[in-house]
Amino acid sequence: MRAPEPTSGPGGGGGEADLDWLLDRVARGDQAAFETVYDRMAGPVFGLICKVVRDPAQSEEVAQEVLLEVWRSASRFDRSKGNAQTWVMVIAHRRAVDRVRSASAAAHRDQKSAGAVGAASIDEVADEVEASLDRERVRRCLETLTDLQRESVTLAYYGGYTYREVAGLLSVALGTIKTRIRDGLIRMRDCMGVTW
Amino acid sequence: MKLLRRDDLHTLTGAYALDAVDGAERDRFEHHLHRCQPCTHEVRGLHETATRLAVAVARQPPPALRERVLTAAAMTRQMPPVTDVGALPQSRHRRRRRVPRLAVAVVAAGMAVVIALGITVAVTRRQLDDARAQQQAVAAVLNSPDATILTHRTSLGGTVTVVVSHSERKVIFTAAGLPSLPHSKVYQLWLLGPPGTRSAGLLPLPTGGRTVPQLASGLARGDSVGVTVEPAGGSPQPTTKPIVDVLVFS
């Protein structure tokens, strides 16, 4: 197993403390602070939603909902429960998943085959790594997982599938998928030096 | 199989962190999460791990989205800070608590601002950490199911506001409009009750007429919160009559 990468601090750098602070400002109605939060978070939010929702027009709608939700509920951000970036991404992922699981969207969803979706997700990650060190680290850490761990994690997170659906797609027992997702994520966490 | 149920629940941390659990199972797990500190901790770490996965696929949205979101934000009213003290069905107290809950929300908003200001002026890492720890402790009291709020006038003028949580055995104390004292004197906070009179620290100098929330722990049955005027540096026991004495745990 690879040694964890050195990190500059919990959460991976000084930028995140700033985001925590900015959200406090946003909670008090500071629109300039919100612009900065937008500039910092719109990329990750939109990228993740595209990954889950696929359809660009719908992804844009969901991204708008999420970013507006950040403005609206900034006062609910509780830094004792995690950092601001994670708070935003949790909202983004939940909204994206809600969208794909809603009945109307489900009808349009491509659920052709499990293998295809999983493989595509991983390849896309690989394609998108290029410049960023973060991306590179994620890619390398994903490589340290077993195939089943990696497929389970990426299908659940990037694919937006429930673990029951993942089990169905991969034809693996429920209990196995449950533990593979957890083990895989824990390995990712340790590999990336997440220090919670 | 039934014996394994708790372990089964625990292994859901990963799937839960990825929003891959739904319906009744998610409800059950969230219920479990409230009582399982290690699970909460693990989910937090896994959420942060998932965030790295998200950042890895970041993609710039169409530029028009920025304008739409900022315009919509300018027209959208923001939610007040949450101080929903839980959905515990304690019907006996429900009526009585409705007003205090609202009041707690208002005080919480005020305190959040005070604490946030405290954080922005903090310079060292140490001070930041202290401020965060303080904020977490304050949040724990404000969010406890039995948080109640009491406000009293002092004999010197001004008011003190106390948020009490019996379950946390803590009080948060703030004062507003207290007259300023000569340099040789300070306000000192006390817990007064059957276990004796215990100092809960000196009141910080007010900023904008309001003191930074002060947290006092180790609350006991029969305790009051009191404030006295003491010589600079404080006293081991009160040397003057309290200017206010609020019974917080009858």
Coordinates of C-alpha atoms in Angstrom, one line a residue:
Chain A
M1 CA 0.0 0.0 0.0
R2 CA 1.1 3.5 -0.7
A3 CA 2.2 5.9 2.0
P4 CA -0.3 8.7 2.6
E5 CA 0.6 11.9 0.9
P6 CA 1.8 14.7 3.1
T7 CA -0.9 17.4 3.4
S8 CA -0.7 20.9 4.5
G9 CA -3.4 20.4 7.2
P10 CA -6.8 19.0 7.9
G11 CA -8.9 19.4 4.8
G12 CA -5.9 19.9 2.6
G13 CA -4.9 23.5 2.9
G14 CA -5.5 27.0 4.1
G15 CA -8.1 27.7 1.4
E16 CA -10.8 25.8 3.3
A17 CA -10.6 27.8 6.4
D18 CA -11.3 30.8 4.2
L19 CA -14.4 29.1 2.9
D20 CA -15.7 28.4 6.4
W21 CA -15.2 32.1 7.1
L22 CA -16.9 33.1 3.9
L23 CA -19.9 31.0 4.7
D24 CA -20.3 32.8 8.0
R25 CA -20.3 36.0 6.0
V26 CA -22.9 34.6 3.6
A27 CA -25.1 33.6 6.5
R28 CA -25.2 37.3 7.4
G29 CA -26.3 38.2 3.9
D30 CA -23.0 39.3 2.5
Q31 CA -23.4 39.0 -1.3
A32 CA -19.8 39.7 -2.1
A33 CA -18.8 36.8 0.1
F34 CA -21.4 34.7 -1.8
E35 CA -19.8 35.6 -5.1
T36 CA -16.5 34.3 -3.9
V37 CA -18.1 31.1 -2.6
Y38 CA -19.7 30.7 -6.0
D39 CA -16.4 31.2 -7.8
R40 CA -14.8 28.7 -5.5
M41 CA -17.5 26.0 -5.5
A42 CA -19.4 26.2 -8.8
G43 CA -16.8 24.0 -10.5
P44 CA -16.9 21.1 -8.1
V45 CA -20.6 21.4 -7.7
F46 CA -21.3 21.4 -11.4
G47 CA -18.8 18.7 -12.2
L48 CA -20.2 16.3 -9.6
I49 CA -23.8 17.0 -10.7
C50 CA -22.9 16.4 -14.3
K51 CA -21.3 13.1 -13.3
V52 CA -24.4 11.9 -11.6
V53 CA -27.2 13.5 -13.7
R54 CA -25.4 13.3 -17.1
D55 CA -27.8 15.6 -19.0
P56 CA -26.1 19.0 -19.2
A57 CA -29.3 21.1 -19.1
Q58 CA -30.7 19.2 -16.1
S59 CA -27.3 19.4 -14.4
E60 CA -27.3 23.1 -14.8
E61 CA -30.7 23.3 -13.2
V62 CA -29.6 21.2 -10.2
A63 CA -26.4 23.2 -9.9
Q64 CA -28.4 26.4 -9.7
E65 CA -30.7 24.9 -7.0
V66 CA -27.7 23.7 -5.0
L67 CA -25.8 27.0 -5.1
L68 CA -29.0 28.9 -4.2
E69 CA -29.5 26.5 -1.4
V70 CA -26.0 27.4 -0.1
W71 CA -27.0 31.0 -0.1
R72 CA -30.3 30.3 1.6
S73 CA -29.2 27.9 4.3
A74 CA -25.6 29.2 5.0
S75 CA -26.7 29.8 8.6
R76 CA -27.2 26.0 8.9
F77 CA -23.6 25.3 8.2
D78 CA -22.1 24.0 11.4
R79 CA -18.3 23.9 11.3
S80 CA -18.2 21.5 14.2
K81 CA -19.7 18.9 11.9
G82 CA -17.2 19.3 9.0
N83 CA -15.7 21.8 6.7
A84 CA -17.5 24.1 4.4
Q85 CA -16.5 22.5 1.2
T86 CA -17.8 19.2 2.4
W87 CA -21.0 20.8 3.5
V88 CA -21.6 22.2 0.0
M89 CA -20.7 19.0 -1.7
V90 CA -23.0 16.9 0.5
I91 CA -25.9 19.2 -0.5
A92 CA -24.8 18.9 -4.2
H93 CA -24.6 15.1 -4.1
R94 CA -28.0 14.7 -2.4
R95 CA -29.7 17.0 -4.8
A96 CA -28.1 15.3 -7.8
V97 CA -29.2 11.9 -6.4
D98 CA -32.7 13.2 -5.7
R99 CA -32.9 14.3 -9.3
V100 CA -31.9 11.0 -10.8
R101 CA -34.0 9.0 -8.5
S102 CA -37.2 10.9 -9.1
A103 CA -39.6 9.0 -11.2
S104 CA -39.6 11.2 -14.2
A105 CA -35.9 11.3 -14.5
A106 CA -35.6 7.6 -14.0
A107 CA -37.5 7.0 -17.2
H108 CA -34.8 8.9 -19.1
R109 CA -31.9 7.4 -17.3
D110 CA -29.5 5.1 -19.1
Q111 CA -29.3 1.9 -17.1
K112 CA -28.2 -0.4 -19.8
S113 CA -25.5 -2.3 -18.1
A114 CA -23.5 -2.2 -14.9
G115 CA -20.1 -2.9 -16.3
A116 CA -20.4 -0.2 -18.9
V117 CA -21.4 2.5 -16.4
G118 CA -18.7 1.6 -13.9
A119 CA -16.0 1.4 -16.5
A120 CA -17.0 4.7 -18.0
S121 CA -16.9 6.4 -14.6
I122 CA -13.4 5.3 -14.0
D123 CA -12.2 6.1 -17.5
E124 CA -13.7 9.5 -17.2
V125 CA -11.9 10.1 -13.9
A126 CA -8.8 9.1 -15.6
D127 CA -9.4 11.4 -18.5
E128 CA -10.1 14.3 -16.2
V129 CA -7.0 14.1 -14.1
E130 CA -4.4 16.0 -16.1
A131 CA -3.2 19.1 -14.3
S132 CA -4.5 19.1 -10.8
L133 CA -2.5 17.4 -8.0
D134 CA -5.8 16.7 -6.2
R135 CA -7.0 14.8 -9.2
E136 CA -3.8 13.0 -9.6
R137 CA -4.0 11.9 -6.0
V138 CA -7.6 10.8 -6.3
R139 CA -6.7 8.8 -9.4
R140 CA -3.7 7.1 -7.7
C141 CA -5.7 6.4 -4.6
L142 CA -8.6 4.9 -6.7
E143 CA -6.0 2.6 -8.2
T144 CA -5.1 1.2 -4.8
L145 CA -8.6 -0.2 -4.4
T146 CA -9.7 -3.6 -5.4
D147 CA -11.7 -3.7 -8.6
L148 CA -14.9 -4.4 -6.7
Q149 CA -14.2 -1.6 -4.1
R150 CA -13.5 0.9 -6.9
E151 CA -16.6 -0.1 -8.9
S152 CA -18.8 0.0 -5.9
V153 CA -17.6 3.4 -4.8
T154 CA -17.7 5.0 -8.2
L155 CA -21.1 3.5 -9.1
A156 CA -22.6 4.7 -5.8
Y157 CA -21.0 8.2 -5.8
Y158 CA -20.5 9.2 -9.4
G159 CA -23.4 7.0 -10.6
G160 CA -25.8 8.0 -7.9
Y161 CA -27.0 4.4 -7.4
T162 CA -28.1 3.0 -4.1
Y163 CA -26.0 0.2 -2.7
R164 CA -28.9 -2.2 -3.5
E165 CA -28.8 -1.1 -7.1
V166 CA -25.0 -1.4 -7.1
A167 CA -25.4 -5.0 -5.8
G168 CA -27.9 -5.7 -8.6
L169 CA -25.7 -4.1 -11.3
L170 CA -22.6 -6.0 -10.2
S171 CA -24.5 -9.2 -9.3
V172 CA -22.8 -9.3 -5.9
A173 CA -24.5 -10.0 -2.5
L174 CA -25.8 -6.9 -0.7
G175 CA -23.7 -7.4 2.4
T176 CA -20.6 -7.7 0.3
I177 CA -21.3 -4.4 -1.5
K178 CA -22.0 -2.7 1.7
T179 CA -18.7 -3.6 3.2
R180 CA -16.8 -3.0 -0.1
I181 CA -18.1 0.5 -0.3
R182 CA -17.1 1.2 3.3
D183 CA -13.7 -0.5 3.0
G184 CA -13.0 1.2 -0.3
L185 CA -13.9 4.6 1.1
I186 CA -11.8 4.1 4.2
R187 CA -8.8 3.1 2.0
M188 CA -9.4 6.3 -0.1
R189 CA -9.6 8.3 3.1
D190 CA -6.3 7.0 4.4
C191 CA -4.6 7.2 1.1
M192 CA -5.5 10.8 0.6
G193 CA -4.6 11.7 4.2
V194 CA -8.1 12.9 5.2
T195 CA -7.6 13.6 8.9
W196 CA -11.0 13.4 10.5
Chain B
M1 CA -28.4 -13.0 11.5
K2 CA -30.4 -11.0 13.9
L3 CA -27.5 -10.8 16.3
L4 CA -25.6 -9.0 13.6
R5 CA -28.0 -6.2 13.2
R6 CA -26.0 -3.5 14.9
D7 CA -22.9 -4.4 13.0
D8 CA -24.9 -4.4 9.8
L9 CA -26.0 -0.9 10.6
H10 CA -22.5 0.2 11.3
T11 CA -21.2 -1.0 8.0
L12 CA -23.7 1.2 6.3
T13 CA -21.5 4.2 7.1
G14 CA -19.8 4.0 3.7
A15 CA -23.0 3.7 1.7
Y16 CA -24.7 6.3 3.7
A17 CA -21.8 8.8 3.1
L18 CA -22.4 8.3 -0.6
D19 CA -26.2 8.8 -0.4
A20 CA -26.5 5.1 -1.4
V21 CA -29.0 4.2 1.3
D22 CA -32.6 5.3 0.9
G23 CA -36.0 4.9 2.4
A24 CA -36.7 3.3 5.7
E25 CA -33.2 1.9 5.9
R26 CA -31.7 5.5 5.7
D27 CA -34.1 6.6 8.5
R28 CA -33.0 3.7 10.6
F29 CA -29.4 4.4 10.1
E30 CA -29.8 8.1 10.8
H31 CA -31.6 7.2 14.0
H32 CA -28.6 4.9 14.9
L33 CA -26.2 7.7 13.9
H34 CA -27.5 10.0 16.6
R35 CA -26.5 7.6 19.2
C36 CA -23.3 6.3 17.7
Q37 CA -20.4 8.6 18.1
P38 CA -17.9 6.5 16.3
C39 CA -20.3 6.2 13.3
T40 CA -20.8 9.9 13.2
H41 CA -17.1 10.4 13.2
E42 CA -16.6 7.9 10.5
V43 CA -19.3 9.3 8.3
R44 CA -17.7 12.7 8.7
G45 CA -14.4 11.4 7.4
L46 CA -16.0 9.5 4.6
H47 CA -18.0 12.6 3.6
E48 CA -14.8 14.5 3.4
T49 CA -13.3 11.7 1.3
A50 CA -16.2 11.9 -1.0
T51 CA -15.6 15.6 -1.4
R52 CA -12.2 14.8 -2.8
L53 CA -13.8 12.6 -5.3
A54 CA -16.1 15.5 -6.2
V55 CA -13.3 18.0 -6.6
A56 CA -11.5 15.6 -8.9
V57 CA -14.3 15.9 -11.4
A58 CA -14.8 19.7 -11.1
R59 CA -16.0 21.3 -14.3
Q60 CA -16.7 24.9 -15.0
P61 CA -20.4 25.6 -15.5
P62 CA -21.6 27.8 -18.4
P63 CA -20.8 31.5 -17.5
A64 CA -24.5 32.4 -17.6
L65 CA -25.1 30.3 -14.5
R66 CA -23.2 32.7 -12.4
E67 CA -25.4 35.6 -13.2
R68 CA -28.5 33.6 -12.7
V69 CA -27.5 32.3 -9.3
L70 CA -26.3 35.7 -8.1
T71 CA -29.4 37.4 -9.3
A72 CA -31.6 34.7 -7.7
A73 CA -29.7 35.0 -4.4
A74 CA -30.2 38.7 -4.2
M75 CA -33.9 38.1 -4.4
T76 CA -34.0 35.1 -2.0
R77 CA -34.6 35.4 1.7
Q78 CA -32.1 33.4 3.8
M79 CA -33.1 31.0 6.5
P80 CA -32.5 31.9 10.1
P81 CA -30.0 29.9 12.0
V82 CA -31.3 26.5 13.1
T83 CA -31.8 25.9 16.7
D84 CA -34.4 23.2 16.3
V85 CA -33.9 21.6 19.7
G86 CA -34.9 18.2 18.4
A87 CA -38.1 16.5 17.8
L88 CA -38.3 14.7 21.1
P89 CA -41.9 14.4 22.0
Q90 CA -41.8 15.6 25.6
S91 CA -45.4 16.8 25.6
R92 CA -45.3 17.9 29.2
H93 CA -42.9 20.7 28.3
R94 CA -43.9 21.4 24.8
R95 CA -46.2 24.3 25.5
R96 CA -43.8 25.9 27.9
R97 CA -40.9 25.6 25.5
R98 CA -42.4 27.1 22.4
V99 CA -41.5 30.7 23.3
P100 CA -38.0 29.9 24.8
R101 CA -37.2 28.0 21.6
L102 CA -37.8 31.1 19.5
A103 CA -35.9 33.1 22.0
V104 CA -33.0 30.7 21.8
A105 CA -33.0 31.1 18.1
V106 CA -32.7 34.8 18.4
V107 CA -29.9 34.6 21.0
A108 CA -28.2 32.0 19.0
A109 CA -28.1 34.3 16.0
G110 CA -26.6 37.0 18.2
M111 CA -24.1 34.7 19.7
A112 CA -23.1 33.4 16.3
V113 CA -22.3 36.9 15.2
V114 CA -20.3 37.6 18.4
I115 CA -18.4 34.4 18.0
A116 CA -17.8 35.0 14.4
L117 CA -16.5 38.4 15.1
G118 CA -14.3 36.9 17.8
I119 CA -12.9 34.6 15.2
T120 CA -12.2 37.2 12.6
V121 CA -10.1 39.2 15.0
A122 CA -8.2 36.2 16.3
V123 CA -4.7 36.3 15.1
T124 CA -3.0 33.1 16.2
R125 CA -3.7 29.5 15.3
R126 CA -4.1 28.8 19.0
Q127 CA -6.7 31.6 19.4
L128 CA -8.6 30.2 16.4
D129 CA -8.6 26.8 17.8
D130 CA -9.8 28.1 21.1
A131 CA -12.5 30.1 19.4
R132 CA -13.7 27.0 17.5
A133 CA -13.7 24.9 20.6
Q134 CA -15.7 27.6 22.3
Q135 CA -18.1 27.8 19.4
Q136 CA -18.6 24.0 19.4
A137 CA -19.3 24.0 23.1
V138 CA -21.8 26.9 22.8
A139 CA -23.5 25.1 19.8
A140 CA -23.8 22.0 21.9
V141 CA -25.7 23.9 24.6
L142 CA -27.9 25.7 22.1
N143 CA -28.8 22.5 20.3
S144 CA -29.5 20.5 23.4
P145 CA -33.1 19.4 23.6
D146 CA -33.7 21.1 26.9
A147 CA -32.0 24.5 26.2
T148 CA -33.9 27.2 27.9
I149 CA -33.3 30.9 28.1
L150 CA -33.5 33.3 31.0
T151 CA -33.0 37.1 31.0
H152 CA -32.6 39.2 34.1
R153 CA -31.8 42.9 34.8
T154 CA -28.8 43.6 37.0
S155 CA -28.9 46.0 40.0
L156 CA -26.4 48.2 38.1
G157 CA -28.5 48.3 34.9
G158 CA -28.1 46.3 31.8
T159 CA -29.3 42.7 31.3
V160 CA -27.8 39.3 31.4
T161 CA -29.0 36.5 29.3
V162 CA -28.4 32.9 30.2
V163 CA -29.0 29.8 28.1
V164 CA -29.2 26.7 30.3
S165 CA -28.9 23.1 29.5
H166 CA -29.5 20.7 32.4
S167 CA -28.6 17.7 30.3
E168 CA -25.2 19.3 29.3
R169 CA -24.8 20.7 32.7
K170 CA -23.7 23.9 31.2
V171 CA -24.8 27.5 30.9
I172 CA -23.9 30.2 28.3
F173 CA -23.8 33.6 29.7
T174 CA -23.8 37.0 28.0
A175 CA -24.4 40.5 29.3
A176 CA -25.5 43.6 27.6
G177 CA -25.4 47.2 28.7
L178 CA -23.4 46.7 31.9
P179 CA -21.8 49.9 33.1
S180 CA -18.1 50.1 32.4
L181 CA -15.8 49.7 35.4
P182 CA -12.6 51.5 36.4
H183 CA -9.4 49.6 35.5
S184 CA -9.1 48.4 39.1
K185 CA -12.4 46.4 38.9
V186 CA -13.8 43.5 36.9
Y187 CA -17.0 41.6 36.6
Q188 CA -16.7 38.0 37.8
L189 CA -19.1 35.2 37.0
W190 CA -20.1 32.6 39.6
L191 CA -22.0 29.4 40.0
L192 CA -23.6 29.6 43.4
G193 CA -25.3 26.6 44.9
P194 CA -25.2 23.5 47.1
P195 CA -21.7 22.4 45.9
G196 CA -20.4 25.8 46.9
T197 CA -19.6 29.0 45.1
R198 CA -17.4 28.4 42.1
S199 CA -15.8 31.0 39.9
A200 CA -16.9 30.7 36.2
G201 CA -14.3 33.3 35.1
L202 CA -14.0 37.0 34.6
L203 CA -16.4 38.6 32.1
P204 CA -14.5 39.7 29.0
L205 CA -14.7 43.4 28.1
P206 CA -17.9 44.0 26.2
T207 CA -17.6 44.8 22.5
G208 CA -20.5 46.8 21.1
G209 CA -22.1 46.8 24.5
R210 CA -22.3 43.0 24.6
T211 CA -19.9 40.5 26.2
V212 CA -18.7 37.5 24.3
P213 CA -20.6 34.4 25.4
Q214 CA -19.1 32.8 28.4
L215 CA -19.5 29.1 29.0
A216 CA -19.7 27.6 32.5
S217 CA -19.7 23.9 33.0
G218 CA -20.4 21.6 35.9
L219 CA -23.9 22.9 36.7
A220 CA -25.5 21.3 39.7
R221 CA -29.0 21.1 41.0
G222 CA -29.8 24.2 43.0
D223 CA -27.3 26.4 41.2
S224 CA -27.7 30.1 40.4
V225 CA -25.5 32.1 38.1
G226 CA -24.4 35.3 39.7
V227 CA -22.1 38.3 38.8
T228 CA -20.1 40.4 41.3
V229 CA -17.8 43.3 41.0
E230 CA -14.3 42.2 42.1
P231 CA -10.8 43.7 42.2
A232 CA -8.9 43.4 38.9
G233 CA -7.7 39.8 38.4
G234 CA -10.8 38.4 40.2
S235 CA -11.3 36.8 43.6
P236 CA -11.4 33.2 44.8
Q237 CA -14.7 33.9 46.4
P238 CA -17.1 36.8 46.0
T239 CA -16.3 39.9 48.0
T240 CA -19.3 41.9 47.1
K241 CA -23.1 41.3 46.8
P242 CA -24.1 39.9 43.4
I243 CA -25.5 42.4 41.0
V244 CA -27.6 39.7 39.5
D245 CA -28.5 36.2 40.7
V246 CA -30.4 33.9 38.3
L247 CA -31.6 30.5 39.5
V248 CA -30.8 28.2 36.6
F249 CA -31.3 24.7 38.0
S250 CA -34.2 24.4 40.6

